[in-house]
PDB file of C-alpha atoms in Angstrom:
ATOM      1  CA  MET X   1     280.162 163.588 -42.436  1.00 33.00           C
ATOM      2  CA  PRO X   2     283.167 165.686 -41.340  1.00 39.00           C
ATOM      3  CA  TYR X   3     280.227 168.086 -39.399  1.00 36.00           C
ATOM      4  CA  GLY X   4     278.875 167.799 -35.912  1.00 36.00           C
ATOM      5  CA  ARG X   5     274.734 167.932 -36.251  1.00 36.00           C
ATOM      6  CA  HIS X   6     273.280 166.996 -38.779  1.00 31.00           C
ATOM      7  CA  ASP X   7     269.732 167.020 -40.288  1.00 35.00           C
ATOM      8  CA  GLN X   8     267.461 166.449 -43.747  1.00 32.00           C
ATOM      9  CA  SER X   9     268.265 169.957 -43.759  1.00 33.00           C
ATOM     10  CA  GLY X  10     271.778 169.830 -44.076  1.00 32.00           C
ATOM     11  CA  ARG X  11     271.297 168.567 -47.513  1.00 35.00           C
ATOM     12  CA  GLY X  12     269.695 170.684 -48.911  1.00 35.00           C
ATOM     13  CA  LEU X  13     266.755 169.053 -49.164  1.00 37.00           C
ATOM     14  CA  GLN X  14     263.577 170.338 -48.590  1.00 37.00           C
ATOM     15  CA  GLN X  15     260.433 167.696 -48.013  1.00 36.00           C
ATOM     16  CA  THR X  16     257.060 169.837 -48.927  1.00 35.00           C
ATOM     17  CA  GLU X  17     253.276 168.842 -49.148  1.00 34.00           C
ATOM     18  CA  GLY X  18     251.967 166.412 -50.823  1.00 39.00           C
ATOM     19  CA  GLY X  19     255.856 164.279 -51.561  1.00 42.00           C
ATOM     20  CA  ARG X  20     257.141 167.375 -53.508  1.00 44.00           C
ATOM     21  CA  THR X  21     261.430 167.849 -52.867  1.00 45.00           C
ATOM     22  CA  HIS X  22     263.393 170.356 -54.573  1.00 53.00           C
ATOM     23  CA  ASP X  23     267.148 171.452 -53.671  1.00 61.00           C
ATOM     24  CA  ALA X  24     269.182 173.824 -55.490  1.00 60.00           C
ATOM     25  CA  SER X  25     271.560 170.516 -56.955  1.00 70.00           C
ATOM     26  CA  GLY X  26     268.415 169.201 -59.215  1.00 81.00           C
ATOM     27  CA  LEU X  27     269.545 165.679 -56.704  1.00 92.00           C
ATOM     28  CA  ASP X  28     267.073 165.671 -55.494  1.00 91.00           C
ATOM     29  CA  VAL X  29     265.028 163.887 -59.098  1.00 95.00           C
ATOM     30  CA  LEU X  30     267.204 161.305 -57.656  1.00 96.00           C
ATOM     31  CA  ALA X  31     266.836 160.706 -54.328  1.00 96.00           C
ATOM     32  CA  PHE X  32     262.986 160.543 -55.000  1.00 96.00           C
ATOM     33  CA  ALA X  33     263.790 158.279 -57.993  1.00 97.00           C
ATOM     34  CA  LEU X  34     265.785 155.771 -55.706  1.00 97.00           C
ATOM     35  CA  GLY X  35     264.159 155.965 -52.697  1.00 97.00           C
ATOM     36  CA  GLU X  36     260.555 154.992 -54.633  1.00 97.00           C
ATOM     37  CA  ARG X  37     262.516 151.918 -56.588  1.00 97.00           C
ATOM     38  CA  ARG X  38     264.076 150.410 -53.541  1.00 97.00           C
ATOM     39  CA  ALA X  39     260.591 150.711 -52.265  1.00 97.00           C
ATOM     40  CA  GLY X  40     259.938 148.934 -55.240  1.00 96.00           C
ATOM     41  CA  ARG X  41     257.868 151.500 -57.356  1.00 97.00           C
ATOM     42  CA  GLU X  42     258.042 151.932 -60.622  1.00 97.00           C
ATOM     43  CA  ILE X  43     259.152 155.477 -61.698  1.00 97.00           C
ATOM     44  CA  CYS X  44     259.338 158.192 -64.560  1.00 98.00           C
ATOM     45  CA  ILE X  45     262.081 160.743 -65.227  1.00 98.00           C
ATOM     46  CA  ALA X  46     261.292 163.658 -67.072  1.00 97.00           C
ATOM     47  CA  THR X  47     263.797 165.519 -68.470  1.00 96.00           C
ATOM     48  CA  LEU X  48     264.201 168.630 -70.904  1.00 94.00           C
ATOM     49  CA  SER X  49     266.205 167.779 -73.525  1.00 95.00           C
ATOM     50  CA  ALA X  50     264.780 170.338 -76.756  1.00 92.00           C
ATOM     51  CA  ILE X  51     264.197 174.125 -76.095  1.00 90.00           C
ATOM     52  CA  HIS X  52     263.053 175.421 -79.006  1.00 88.00           C
ATOM     53  CA  GLY X  53     262.631 179.810 -78.224  1.00 85.00           C
ATOM     54  CA  SER X  54     263.657 180.048 -74.183  1.00 80.00           C
ATOM     55  CA  SER X  55     263.177 178.241 -70.726  1.00 80.00           C
ATOM     56  CA  PRO X  56     262.557 179.187 -68.056  1.00 78.00           C
ATOM     57  CA  ARG X  57     265.225 176.396 -66.705  1.00 84.00           C
ATOM     58  CA  ARG X  58     267.533 174.751 -68.426  1.00 88.00           C
ATOM     59  CA  LEU X  59     268.320 171.445 -70.476  1.00 91.00           C
ATOM     60  CA  GLY X  60     268.348 168.727 -68.713  1.00 93.00           C
ATOM     61  CA  THR X  61     266.251 170.310 -66.083  1.00 93.00           C
ATOM     62  CA  GLN X  62     264.580 166.593 -65.166  1.00 96.00           C
ATOM     63  CA  MET X  63     261.618 165.436 -62.999  1.00 96.00           C
ATOM     64  CA  ALA X  64     260.517 162.237 -61.405  1.00 97.00           C
ATOM     65  CA  ILE X  65     257.158 161.610 -60.656  1.00 98.00           C
ATOM     66  CA  ALA X  66     255.364 158.768 -59.037  1.00 98.00           C
ATOM     67  CA  ALA X  67     252.505 156.438 -59.947  1.00 97.00           C
ATOM     68  CA  ASP X  68     250.195 158.283 -57.721  1.00 96.00           C
ATOM     69  CA  GLY X  69     251.440 160.972 -58.925  1.00 96.00           C
ATOM     70  CA  ARG X  70     253.991 162.565 -56.248  1.00 96.00           C
ATOM     71  CA  TYR X  71     256.662 164.147 -57.516  1.00 96.00           C
ATOM     72  CA  ALA X  72     260.078 165.816 -57.192  1.00 95.00           C
ATOM     73  CA  GLY X  73     261.849 168.469 -59.242  1.00 93.00           C
ATOM     74  CA  SER X  74     260.648 171.391 -61.707  1.00 91.00           C
ATOM     75  CA  ILE X  75     261.012 172.054 -65.135  1.00 90.00           C
ATOM     76  CA  SER X  76     258.918 174.937 -65.992  1.00 83.00           C
ATOM     77  CA  SER X  77     257.207 177.937 -63.549  1.00 73.00           C
ATOM     78  CA  GLY X  78     254.312 175.797 -62.881  1.00 76.00           C
ATOM     79  CA  CYS X  79     252.553 176.072 -66.511  1.00 77.00           C
ATOM     80  CA  LEU X  80     253.341 172.846 -67.588  1.00 88.00           C
ATOM     81  CA  GLU X  81     253.803 170.514 -64.136  1.00 90.00           C
ATOM     82  CA  ARG X  82     250.965 169.414 -64.300  1.00 92.00           C
ATOM     83  CA  ALA X  83     250.771 168.097 -67.877  1.00 93.00           C
ATOM     84  CA  ILE X  84     254.261 166.504 -66.978  1.00 95.00           C
ATOM     85  CA  VAL X  85     252.811 164.544 -64.315  1.00 96.00           C
ATOM     86  CA  ASP X  86     249.824 163.231 -66.013  1.00 95.00           C
ATOM     87  CA  GLU X  87     251.994 162.615 -68.713  1.00 96.00           C
ATOM     88  CA  ALA X  88     254.023 160.282 -67.279  1.00 98.00           C
ATOM     89  CA  ARG X  89     252.046 158.586 -65.096  1.00 98.00           C
ATOM     90  CA  GLU X  90     250.550 157.547 -68.801  1.00 97.00           C
ATOM     91  CA  ARG X  91     254.102 156.394 -68.986  1.00 97.00           C
ATOM     92  CA  LEU X  92     253.917 154.485 -66.188  1.00 98.00           C
ATOM     93  CA  ARG X  93     250.702 152.619 -67.149  1.00 97.00           C
ATOM     94  CA  THR X  94     251.646 151.416 -70.428  1.00 97.00           C
ATOM     95  CA  GLY X  95     255.008 150.905 -69.792  1.00 97.00           C
ATOM     96  CA  ASN X  96     256.242 152.799 -73.343  1.00 97.00           C
ATOM     97  CA  GLY X  97     259.212 156.754 -72.941  1.00 97.00           C
ATOM     98  CA  CYS X  98     258.803 159.077 -75.310  1.00 97.00           C
ATOM     99  CA  ILE X  99     259.279 162.644 -75.732  1.00 96.00           C
ATOM    100  CA  VAL X 100     257.043 164.968 -75.822  1.00 95.00           C
ATOM    101  CA  ARG X 101     256.854 168.169 -77.226  1.00 92.00           C
ATOM    102  CA  TYR X 102     254.906 171.590 -75.498  1.00 89.00           C
ATOM    103  CA  GLY X 103     253.881 175.033 -76.310  1.00 83.00           C
ATOM    104  CA  GLU X 104     254.458 175.885 -80.329  1.00 83.00           C
ATOM    105  CA  GLY X 105     254.391 172.874 -82.572  1.00 78.00           C
ATOM    106  CA  SER X 106     253.092 170.876 -80.074  1.00 78.00           C
ATOM    107  CA  LYS X 107     249.751 168.394 -81.341  1.00 81.00           C
ATOM    108  CA  TYR X 108     248.123 169.383 -77.042  1.00 76.00           C
ATOM    109  CA  LEU X 109     246.375 172.723 -78.206  1.00 70.00           C
ATOM    110  CA  ASP X 110     245.793 173.649 -75.535  1.00 67.00           C
ATOM    111  CA  ILE X 111     248.891 173.462 -73.591  1.00 74.00           C
ATOM    112  CA  VAL X 112     250.400 177.153 -73.868  1.00 70.00           C
ATOM    113  CA  LEU X 113     253.442 178.212 -73.266  1.00 74.00           C
ATOM    114  CA  PRO X 114     253.186 182.059 -71.820  1.00 71.00           C
ATOM    115  CA  CYS X 115     257.063 183.029 -73.525  1.00 70.00           C
ATOM    116  CA  GLY X 116     255.369 181.043 -76.757  1.00 70.00           C
ATOM    117  CA  SER X 117     258.520 179.234 -76.642  1.00 82.00           C
ATOM    118  CA  GLY X 118     258.306 175.062 -77.480  1.00 85.00           C
ATOM    119  CA  VAL X 119     260.522 172.285 -75.347  1.00 90.00           C
ATOM    120  CA  ASP X 120     260.733 168.808 -75.656  1.00 94.00           C
ATOM    121  CA  ILE X 121     260.931 166.493 -72.465  1.00 95.00           C
ATOM    122  CA  LEU X 122     261.611 162.808 -72.688  1.00 97.00           C
ATOM    123  CA  TYR X 123     259.715 160.388 -70.258  1.00 98.00           C
ATOM    124  CA  SER X 124     262.239 157.764 -69.265  1.00 98.00           C
ATOM    125  CA  VAL X 125     260.283 154.722 -67.490  1.00 98.00           C
ATOM    126  CA  HIS X 126     261.804 151.075 -66.412  1.00 97.00           C
ATOM    127  CA  ILE X 127     265.401 152.553 -64.359  1.00 96.00           C
ATOM    128  CA  GLN X 128     267.314 150.492 -62.503  1.00 95.00           C
ATOM    129  CA  PRO X 129     268.018 151.256 -59.049  1.00 97.00           C
ATOM    130  CA  ASP X 130     271.771 150.089 -59.495  1.00 97.00           C
ATOM    131  CA  ALA X 131     272.631 153.119 -61.892  1.00 96.00           C
ATOM    132  CA  LEU X 132     270.212 155.551 -59.263  1.00 97.00           C
ATOM    133  CA  GLU X 133     272.313 154.296 -56.118  1.00 97.00           C
ATOM    134  CA  ARG X 134     275.867 154.725 -58.367  1.00 97.00           C
ATOM    135  CA  SER X 135     274.691 158.350 -58.862  1.00 96.00           C
ATOM    136  CA  LEU X 136     274.089 159.152 -56.270  1.00 96.00           C
ATOM    137  CA  SER X 137     277.176 157.783 -54.279  1.00 96.00           C
ATOM    138  CA  ALA X 138     279.380 159.398 -56.437  1.00 96.00           C
ATOM    139  CA  ALA X 139     277.692 162.719 -55.488  1.00 94.00           C
ATOM    140  CA  GLU X 140     277.920 162.268 -51.564  1.00 94.00           C
ATOM    141  CA  ARG X 141     281.632 162.153 -52.559  1.00 95.00           C
ATOM    142  CA  ARG X 142     281.658 165.167 -54.049  1.00 94.00           C
ATOM    143  CA  GLU X 143     282.396 163.830 -58.074  1.00 95.00           C
ATOM    144  CA  CYS X 144     280.910 165.271 -61.645  1.00 95.00           C
ATOM    145  CA  PHE X 145     278.516 162.130 -62.323  1.00 96.00           C
ATOM    146  CA  ALA X 146     276.472 161.903 -65.295  1.00 96.00           C
ATOM    147  CA  LEU X 147     273.618 159.339 -67.072  1.00 97.00           C
ATOM    148  CA  GLU X 148     272.344 158.475 -69.848  1.00 97.00           C
ATOM    149  CA  LEU X 149     269.006 158.681 -70.320  1.00 97.00           C
ATOM    150  CA  MET X 150     266.011 156.394 -72.386  1.00 97.00           C
ATOM    151  CA  GLU X 151     262.543 155.787 -73.388  1.00 97.00           C
ATOM    152  CA  SER X 152     263.425 153.167 -72.468  1.00 95.00           C
ATOM    153  CA  GLY X 153     266.183 153.106 -68.747  1.00 95.00           C
ATOM    154  CA  ALA X 154     268.761 155.465 -67.223  1.00 96.00           C
ATOM    155  CA  GLU X 155     272.921 154.656 -67.256  1.00 96.00           C
ATOM    156  CA  CYS X 156     275.527 155.911 -65.266  1.00 96.00           C
ATOM    157  CA  CYS X 157     278.459 156.725 -68.498  1.00 95.00           C
ATOM    158  CA  SER X 158     281.527 159.190 -68.662  1.00 93.00           C
ATOM    159  CA  SER X 159     281.453 162.326 -66.999  1.00 92.00           C
ATOM    160  CA  GLU X 160     283.218 163.588 -69.867  1.00 92.00           C
ATOM    161  CA  ALA X 161     280.343 162.423 -72.273  1.00 92.00           C
ATOM    162  CA  LYS X 162     279.025 165.252 -74.061  1.00 93.00           C
ATOM    163  CA  GLU X 163     275.172 166.248 -72.467  1.00 92.00           C
ATOM    164  CA  GLY X 164     272.031 166.273 -74.562  1.00 91.00           C
ATOM    165  CA  TRP X 165     269.500 164.795 -76.781  1.00 91.00           C
ATOM    166  CA  ASN X 166     271.895 162.805 -79.498  1.00 89.00           C
ATOM    167  CA  GLY X 167     269.256 161.453 -81.384  1.00 88.00           C
ATOM    168  CA  LYS X 168     268.144 158.464 -78.968  1.00 92.00           C
ATOM    169  CA  SER X 169     268.966 159.444 -75.455  1.00 95.00           C
ATOM    170  CA  GLN X 170     270.166 162.202 -73.155  1.00 95.00           C
ATOM    171  CA  VAL X 171     273.138 162.677 -71.356  1.00 96.00           C
ATOM    172  CA  ARG X 172     272.830 164.677 -68.373  1.00 95.00           C
ATOM    173  CA  LYS X 173     274.926 166.252 -66.459  1.00 94.00           C
ATOM    174  CA  TYR X 174     275.888 166.505 -62.146  1.00 94.00           C
ATOM    175  CA  GLN X 175     278.294 168.421 -60.434  1.00 92.00           C
ATOM    176  CA  PRO X 176     278.466 168.284 -56.249  1.00 93.00           C
ATOM    177  CA  ALA X 177     275.807 170.149 -54.708  1.00 91.00           C
ATOM    178  CA  LEU X 178     276.452 173.491 -53.929  1.00 94.00           C
ATOM    179  CA  GLN X 179     278.116 173.652 -50.180  1.00 95.00           C
ATOM    180  CA  ILE X 180     277.933 176.824 -48.335  1.00 97.00           C
ATOM    181  CA  THR X 181     279.714 177.366 -44.770  1.00 97.00           C
ATOM    182  CA  VAL X 182     279.177 180.144 -42.649  1.00 98.00           C
ATOM    183  CA  ALA X 183     280.932 181.016 -39.605  1.00 97.00           C
ATOM    184  CA  GLY X 184     279.916 184.175 -36.707  1.00 97.00           C
ATOM    185  CA  ILE X 185     277.709 184.389 -33.973  1.00 96.00           C
ATOM    186  CA  GLY X 186     274.018 186.021 -33.302  1.00 96.00           C
ATOM    187  CA  VAL X 187     271.175 186.039 -35.522  1.00 97.00           C
ATOM    188  CA  GLU X 188     273.410 186.872 -39.374  1.00 96.00           C
ATOM    189  CA  LEU X 189     274.537 183.616 -38.548  1.00 97.00           C
ATOM    190  CA  ILE X 190     271.204 181.556 -37.826  1.00 98.00           C
ATOM    191  CA  LEU X 191     269.444 184.747 -40.642  1.00 97.00           C
ATOM    192  CA  PHE X 192     271.853 183.269 -42.977  1.00 98.00           C
ATOM    193  CA  THR X 193     271.214 179.673 -42.543  1.00 98.00           C
ATOM    194  CA  ARG X 194     267.418 179.695 -43.047  1.00 97.00           C
ATOM    195  CA  LEU X 195     267.497 181.338 -46.064  1.00 97.00           C
ATOM    196  CA  ALA X 196     270.627 179.159 -47.826  1.00 96.00           C
ATOM    197  CA  THR X 197     268.378 176.222 -46.328  1.00 94.00           C
ATOM    198  CA  ILE X 198     264.857 177.278 -47.483  1.00 92.00           C
ATOM    199  CA  ALA X 199     266.475 178.269 -51.583  1.00 90.00           C
ATOM    200  CA  GLY X 200     267.480 174.671 -51.549  1.00 88.00           C
ATOM    201  CA  TYR X 201     271.300 174.725 -50.591  1.00 92.00           C
ATOM    202  CA  ARG X 202     273.600 172.710 -48.699  1.00 93.00           C
ATOM    203  CA  ILE X 203     274.687 175.125 -45.466  1.00 96.00           C
ATOM    204  CA  CYS X 204     276.968 174.409 -42.317  1.00 96.00           C
ATOM    205  CA  ALA X 205     277.564 176.853 -39.413  1.00 97.00           C
ATOM    206  CA  LEU X 206     280.259 177.121 -37.389  1.00 97.00           C
ATOM    207  CA  SER X 207     280.546 179.718 -34.954  1.00 97.00           C
ATOM    208  CA  PRO X 208     281.700 179.074 -30.864  1.00 96.00           C
ATOM    209  CA  ASP X 209     278.097 179.805 -29.699  1.00 96.00           C
ATOM    210  CA  ALA X 210     276.375 176.669 -28.554  1.00 97.00           C
ATOM    211  CA  GLU X 211     273.681 178.953 -28.067  1.00 97.00           C
ATOM    212  CA  THR X 212     273.654 180.459 -31.579  1.00 97.00           C
ATOM    213  CA  LEU X 213     273.929 177.329 -33.327  1.00 97.00           C
ATOM    214  CA  GLU X 214     270.625 175.794 -31.777  1.00 97.00           C
ATOM    215  CA  HIS X 215     268.584 177.947 -33.989  1.00 97.00           C
ATOM    216  CA  CYS X 216     270.902 177.650 -36.794  1.00 98.00           C
ATOM    217  CA  SER X 217     269.171 175.057 -39.698  1.00 96.00           C
ATOM    218  CA  GLY X 218     271.771 172.359 -41.244  1.00 95.00           C
ATOM    219  CA  GLN X 219     274.135 171.150 -40.465  1.00 95.00           C
ATOM    220  CA  THR X 220     276.365 172.782 -37.143  1.00 96.00           C
ATOM    221  CA  ALA X 221     279.742 172.704 -35.675  1.00 96.00           C
ATOM    222  CA  MET X 222     280.843 173.993 -32.390  1.00 96.00           C
ATOM    223  CA  LEU X 223     284.278 175.960 -32.640  1.00 96.00           C
ATOM    224  CA  SER X 224     286.285 175.403 -29.884  1.00 93.00           C
ATOM    225  CA  SER X 225     290.140 176.585 -30.321  1.00 90.00           C
ATOM    226  CA  SER X 226     290.965 178.304 -32.820  1.00 86.00           C
ATOM    227  CA  ASN X 227     293.527 176.420 -33.045  1.00 84.00           C
ATOM    228  CA  GLN X 228     291.826 173.443 -33.664  1.00 87.00           C
ATOM    229  CA  LEU X 229     289.061 174.037 -36.455  1.00 89.00           C
ATOM    230  CA  PRO X 230     286.937 170.636 -37.594  1.00 91.00           C
ATOM    231  CA  GLU X 231     287.366 169.198 -41.041  1.00 90.00           C
ATOM    232  CA  LEU X 232     286.167 171.139 -43.883  1.00 91.00           C
ATOM    233  CA  ILE X 233     284.819 170.727 -46.874  1.00 90.00           C
ATOM    234  CA  LEU X 234     286.931 172.415 -48.668  1.00 94.00           C
ATOM    235  CA  ASP X 235     285.561 171.540 -52.402  1.00 95.00           C
ATOM    236  CA  PRO X 236     285.536 173.395 -55.692  1.00 96.00           C
ATOM    237  CA  TRP X 237     282.359 173.275 -55.541  1.00 96.00           C
ATOM    238  CA  THR X 238     282.420 175.299 -51.519  1.00 97.00           C
ATOM    239  CA  ALA X 239     281.341 178.979 -50.938  1.00 98.00           C
ATOM    240  CA  PHE X 240     283.295 179.870 -47.554  1.00 98.00           C
ATOM    241  CA  VAL X 241     281.862 183.098 -45.547  1.00 98.00           C
ATOM    242  CA  SER X 242     282.495 184.563 -42.440  1.00 97.00           C
ATOM    243  CA  LEU X 243     280.178 186.791 -40.756  1.00 96.00           C
ATOM    244  CA  PHE X 244     283.054 187.462 -37.688  1.00 94.00           C
ATOM    245  CA  HIS X 245     283.587 190.671 -35.860  1.00 84.00           C
ATOM    246  CA  ASP X 246     285.875 188.771 -33.734  1.00 79.00           C
ATOM    247  CA  ARG X 247     289.731 189.183 -35.332  1.00 84.00           C
ATOM    248  CA  GLU X 248     290.611 185.651 -33.614  1.00 86.00           C
ATOM    249  CA  TRP X 249     287.898 183.715 -35.198  1.00 92.00           C
ATOM    250  CA  GLU X 250     287.496 184.980 -38.458  1.00 93.00           C
ATOM    251  CA  LEU X 251     291.562 184.839 -39.011  1.00 94.00           C
ATOM    252  CA  ALA X 252     291.976 181.032 -37.984  1.00 93.00           C
ATOM    253  CA  LEU X 253     289.687 180.582 -40.871  1.00 95.00           C
ATOM    254  CA  LEU X 254     290.848 182.271 -43.630  1.00 95.00           C
ATOM    255  CA  LYS X 255     293.539 181.412 -43.593  1.00 93.00           C
ATOM    256  CA  LYS X 256     292.858 177.673 -43.432  1.00 92.00           C
ATOM    257  CA  VAL X 257     290.177 178.411 -46.338  1.00 95.00           C
ATOM    258  CA  ILE X 258     291.544 180.726 -49.054  1.00 94.00           C
ATOM    259  CA  GLU X 259     294.003 178.692 -49.766  1.00 90.00           C
ATOM    260  CA  SER X 260     291.766 175.551 -50.710  1.00 94.00           C
ATOM    261  CA  ASP X 261     289.835 175.064 -53.344  1.00 95.00           C
ATOM    262  CA  ALA X 262     286.902 176.851 -52.119  1.00 96.00           C
ATOM    263  CA  PHE X 263     285.662 178.854 -55.194  1.00 96.00           C
ATOM    264  CA  TYR X 264     284.203 181.585 -52.929  1.00 97.00           C
ATOM    265  CA  VAL X 265     286.257 183.295 -49.603  1.00 97.00           C
ATOM    266  CA  GLY X 266     284.681 186.159 -48.022  1.00 97.00           C
ATOM    267  CA  ALA X 267     283.804 188.300 -45.713  1.00 97.00           C
ATOM    268  CA  VAL X 268     282.505 190.918 -43.848  1.00 95.00           C
ATOM    269  CA  GLY X 269     283.197 194.303 -42.390  1.00 92.00           C
ATOM    270  CA  SER X 270     283.484 197.468 -43.666  1.00 92.00           C
ATOM    271  CA  MET X 271     286.363 198.421 -46.422  1.00 93.00           C
ATOM    272  CA  LYS X 272     288.647 199.902 -42.926  1.00 94.00           C
ATOM    273  CA  THR X 273     288.342 196.813 -41.454  1.00 93.00           C
ATOM    274  CA  SER X 274     289.023 194.432 -45.258  1.00 94.00           C
ATOM    275  CA  GLU X 275     292.380 196.552 -45.604  1.00 95.00           C
ATOM    276  CA  ALA X 276     293.239 195.885 -41.912  1.00 94.00           C
ATOM    277  CA  ARG X 277     292.021 192.484 -42.720  1.00 95.00           C
ATOM    278  CA  LEU X 278     294.996 191.982 -45.774  1.00 95.00           C
ATOM    279  CA  ALA X 279     297.338 192.683 -43.513  1.00 95.00           C
ATOM    280  CA  ALA X 280     296.735 190.713 -40.397  1.00 94.00           C
ATOM    281  CA  LEU X 281     296.916 188.109 -42.817  1.00 95.00           C
ATOM    282  CA  ARG X 282     299.480 189.158 -44.682  1.00 95.00           C
ATOM    283  CA  GLU X 283     301.861 188.968 -41.397  1.00 94.00           C
ATOM    284  CA  GLN X 284     300.661 185.648 -40.670  1.00 92.00           C
ATOM    285  CA  GLY X 285     301.986 184.886 -43.731  1.00 93.00           C
ATOM    286  CA  VAL X 286     299.319 184.376 -46.221  1.00 94.00           C
ATOM    287  CA  ASP X 287     301.030 184.989 -49.701  1.00 93.00           C
ATOM    288  CA  ASP X 288     299.053 187.984 -52.310  1.00 93.00           C
ATOM    289  CA  GLY X 289     298.192 185.003 -54.275  1.00 91.00           C
ATOM    290  CA  CYS X 290     296.240 184.144 -51.815  1.00 93.00           C
ATOM    291  CA  LEU X 291     294.632 187.219 -50.781  1.00 95.00           C
ATOM    292  CA  ALA X 292     293.600 188.130 -54.095  1.00 94.00           C
ATOM    293  CA  LYS X 293     290.043 185.149 -54.142  1.00 94.00           C
ATOM    294  CA  LEU X 294     289.194 187.201 -50.149  1.00 96.00           C
ATOM    295  CA  ARG X 295     286.543 189.206 -51.001  1.00 96.00           C
ATOM    296  CA  GLY X 296     285.715 191.814 -48.985  1.00 93.00           C
ATOM    297  CA  PRO X 297     283.197 193.686 -47.920  1.00 93.00           C
ATOM    298  CA  ILE X 298     281.096 191.390 -49.509  1.00 96.00           C
ATOM    299  CA  GLY X 299     277.538 190.960 -50.599  1.00 95.00           C
ATOM    300  CA  LEU X 300     275.270 193.108 -53.963  1.00 94.00           C
ATOM    301  CA  ILE X 301     274.007 195.336 -51.612  1.00 93.00           C
ATOM    302  CA  PRO X 302     276.280 198.047 -50.801  1.00 87.00           C
ATOM    303  CA  ALA X 303     277.137 199.184 -46.523  1.00 85.00           C
ATOM    304  CA  THR X 304     273.855 197.799 -45.402  1.00 88.00           C
ATOM    305  CA  ARG X 305     273.312 198.006 -42.296  1.00 85.00           C
ATOM    306  CA  ASN X 306     269.876 195.186 -41.461  1.00 93.00           C
ATOM    307  CA  PRO X 307     270.965 191.822 -40.972  1.00 94.00           C
ATOM    308  CA  SER X 308     267.916 190.028 -42.799  1.00 95.00           C
ATOM    309  CA  ALA X 309     269.377 192.398 -45.794  1.00 95.00           C
ATOM    310  CA  LEU X 310     272.620 191.587 -45.476  1.00 95.00           C
ATOM    311  CA  THR X 311     271.743 187.901 -45.603  1.00 96.00           C
ATOM    312  CA  VAL X 312     270.159 188.062 -48.581  1.00 96.00           C
ATOM    313  CA  SER X 313     272.670 190.773 -49.769  1.00 97.00           C
ATOM    314  CA  VAL X 314     274.989 188.117 -48.850  1.00 97.00           C
ATOM    315  CA  LEU X 315     273.811 184.999 -50.530  1.00 97.00           C
ATOM    316  CA  ALA X 316     273.413 186.455 -53.547  1.00 96.00           C
ATOM    317  CA  GLU X 317     276.645 187.346 -54.452  1.00 97.00           C
ATOM    318  CA  VAL X 318     277.523 183.887 -53.383  1.00 97.00           C
ATOM    319  CA  VAL X 319     274.647 182.602 -55.935  1.00 95.00           C
ATOM    320  CA  ALA X 320     275.721 184.436 -59.102  1.00 95.00           C
ATOM    321  CA  ALA X 321     279.659 183.432 -58.187  1.00 96.00           C
ATOM    322  CA  TRP X 322     278.168 180.099 -57.821  1.00 93.00           C
ATOM    323  CA  LYS X 323     279.507 178.152 -61.655  1.00 78.00           C
ATOM    324  CA  GLN X 324     276.396 175.698 -62.510  1.00 68.00           C
TER     325      GLN X 324
END
């Protein structure tokens, strides 16, 4: 890994009571499924294959369910999960996958969706570890990938394949998890990493202050010299946020990331601070094309002076810019 300290939360994966997991990328479902298969236990993957009306989740959203009822992921806002778990356990018991309609047009009259819509759920069983291994290896390499899910099994397929249900199988595309690299010193950095981690995002904190890093969640990297920065993930699925009020560190980091493939680069500060920042970067040879990528002032709440509100404000802007 390119960062110093790494723990489970750095993957954006949150373990919760009952074995449930969550991350914002949806890769938690595959990770949970692979863990079960490696342990020699069968797993059922439930995939949202059709929506008739509206739904709080997008097509392709998934859950992975173990035979004892433990699961990862979420397909509804709580109104269907219990029914999905029960059906998945029955599919595992019989060894047969299927498609089940819930809500409008369903044979289950006692399961009503509050929105009045209907959804089709594909239950896939006999999932082989190899397909899960290959998929998660691609995720670790920060590559896009796809799975073709059937009632019996799942196979890796081209990431260029058309997503959706084709009458026999469901193609589900995945992209690398959102990576947020955030730099700064003090309470704003600490709060940002904790909020982003709880929300299920992959996070890395950069700081020259060891005490600050000790209280951050996720991965961390110590900044020791503005002339020798650590290796950073700067791909199209990465956002960079500067919470620095220190011009030396801020300029060094921004000059490195602003010319990268990162989809979001932003820095806190007033309008006057932002203008001064742009002028300083121009003096260091950064062209206007790259400078156009730099956001500032950042945050959806204008001119907030409260660290908690600033954290929520900035994280919301990053997520709004993220093409999921």
